Amino acid sequence: MNFYNLKENDEQVSFAGAVKQGLGKNQGLFFPREIPKFDNIDQLLSMPLVERSVKILHPFVAADLSEKQLTAIVTSAFNFPAQLQPISENRAILELFHGPTLAFKDFGARFMAKCLQAFTTDKQITILTATSGDTGAAVAHAFHGIDNIRVVIMYPKGKISLLQEKMFTTLGSNIETLAVDGTFDDCQALVKQSFNDKELAQTIGLNSANSINISRLLAQICYYFEAVAQLSRQKSIGKLGDIVFSVPSGNFGNLTAGLFAKAMGLPIKRFVAATNANDTVPRYLSTGEWSPNETVATISNAMDVSNPNNWPRVEHMLKSGIVDKDCVTSVSIDEEQTQSTVLQLNKLGYISEPHAAVAYKALQYNTTEDEFGVFLGTAHPAKFKEVVESILGQPLGLPKELADCAGEPILSQDLAADFGLLREYLLAKN
Ligand SMILES: *Cc1c(COP(=O)(O)O)cnc(C)c1O
């Protein structure tokens, strides 16, 4: 199957091309030419995660990967579970944080890394990415130790938590980290400048690993199927037609993957796109006006995005009829409600964190009696230890993944927010 550029429709590339290129001409996003539809969903749901995921992904990648290659990739990428935990009679959380960096981004980043590895010949490529936290860790761990792929991660010095920093700056070997004297926006601007410098990009084989890369989204389709598979095995739940997913959203990659799953035939009734105070999408859906405000900082900081880069894909699916145009509603949850929801979930016996709490609260506003709400647990509560401890007034333990890196030295180099210096750095070490 080919993928075409949503802005410049004539540009078409294979899966391998889309993975290697990331973005199309004129910053257009790649989108599959067709979306495969499964008739026998029950049979698909009865399979184990890896086998089922191969069936789901194969039509998208068949031109570039054999079923055998894809099986090897999926087996090593999805080597941790997605777990559905019941919260109450009509609510469950899909825990997506059991991977090496304790966030759902492990699914997409690990799949992308293995695909890129399969498509990379002897010429070295350089992954340059900016992070405010979770992406850096997922990308660093996913690409660690892969030959011929050099990873350079920039982050704003002193502006992320020490544990977050330790998770990706302590690995070494092909993972280089730069503590930039500036903000996250400065880091992103440096990435953009690097991509605009054609000579630099060519010399070091530049690539990015952010969630505009279609491979990350395709991987994420698989856990929506896994959630419904687990639900359908729980005998107490009889009404699969009424499943509603609530997705804590920042760049809207996760929601995009959910819409793909629905378009492929998975019985999901509709989606709630839950945001924090960065409410560009909920305002857009109610007024029809796209008017991003200045980004505001919240305790669900992985969703502090005011201009979500995957929205054109969502919009395309809603407008072209790939999914029903009414199947997405969007709700913004403020800080006070987020905190009180962390407490409320704790009373139900579940320790959550701000992103999942936003999604749970959005469900409470938005579902009817006969709907079953699944909200996505995108990060482990310990990743937001300080906030969760201060809301709950009780200490949280550290899972092994965080405890292991907490004592390791940070290997980052400092860098002024200056493109000339970054360019020198990238070329010197190449
Ligand atoms: C990245 C992230 C999100 C937002 O996901 P999108 O796909 O960008 O909408 C939500 N929660 C956590 C914990 C994240 O790291």
Tab-separated table of C-alpha atoms and ligand atoms in Angstrom, residues 102-105 133-135 211 216-217 220 223 247-256 274 300-305 308-310 353 355-356 376-380 383-384, ligand 1:
chain	number	residue	atom	x	y	z
A	102	LEU	CA	6.644	3.616	31.398
A	103	ALA	CA	4.607	5.512	28.804
A	104	PHE	CA	2.451	4.487	25.839
A	105	LYS	CA	5.022	6.084	23.544
A	133	GLY	CA	9.945	14.472	28.668
A	134	ASP	CA	8.305	11.239	27.545
A	135	THR	CA	9.237	11.236	23.859
A	211	SER	CA	4.502	11.344	16.355
A	216	ARG	CA	4.240	5.258	15.319
A	217	LEU	CA	0.519	5.691	14.711
A	220	GLN	CA	-0.809	2.289	18.273
A	223	TYR	CA	-3.700	-1.743	21.500
A	247	VAL	CA	-8.068	9.545	24.895
A	248	PRO	CA	-5.865	12.021	26.774
A	249	SER	CA	-4.701	14.166	23.882
A	250	GLY	CA	-1.788	16.470	23.113
A	251	ASN	CA	-0.657	16.051	19.519
A	252	PHE	CA	-3.665	13.801	18.776
A	253	GLY	CA	-1.584	10.877	17.518
A	254	ASN	CA	-3.247	8.494	19.930
A	255	LEU	CA	-6.717	9.573	18.815
A	256	THR	CA	-5.687	9.182	15.162
A	274	ALA	CA	-9.795	14.792	26.442
A	300	SER	CA	-0.633	16.943	32.606
A	301	ASN	CA	2.369	18.449	30.840
A	302	ALA	CA	2.697	15.868	28.048
A	303	MET	CA	-0.530	17.366	26.683
A	304	ASP	CA	0.615	20.986	26.818
A	305	VAL	CA	0.231	21.452	23.084
A	308	PRO	CA	-1.563	19.614	17.627
A	309	ASN	CA	0.456	18.289	14.711
A	310	ASN	CA	-1.733	15.250	13.984
A	353	GLU	CA	-1.736	10.378	37.324
A	355	HIS	CA	-3.172	12.489	32.089
A	356	ALA	CA	-5.356	9.481	32.849
A	376	LEU	CA	-6.222	5.297	28.278
A	377	GLY	CA	-3.531	5.212	30.948
A	378	THR	CA	-0.727	6.838	28.985
A	379	ALA	CA	1.952	6.999	31.705
A	380	HIS	CA	2.877	5.267	34.942
A	383	LYS	CA	6.614	9.296	36.189
A	384	PHE	CA	4.656	12.122	37.782
B	1	LIG	C1	2.465	12.123	24.587
B	1	LIG	C2	1.518	11.935	25.720
B	1	LIG	C3	0.129	12.219	25.599
B	1	LIG	C4	-0.468	12.827	24.357
B	1	LIG	O1	-0.537	11.914	23.297
B	1	LIG	P1	-0.822	12.423	21.791
B	1	LIG	O2	-0.743	11.223	20.962
B	1	LIG	O3	0.267	13.425	21.499
B	1	LIG	O4	-2.155	13.065	21.798
B	1	LIG	C5	-0.706	11.927	26.660
B	1	LIG	N1	-0.209	11.432	27.829
B	1	LIG	C6	1.111	11.173	27.991
B	1	LIG	C7	1.584	10.655	29.302
B	1	LIG	C8	2.022	11.406	26.955
B	1	LIG	O5	3.328	11.154	27.135
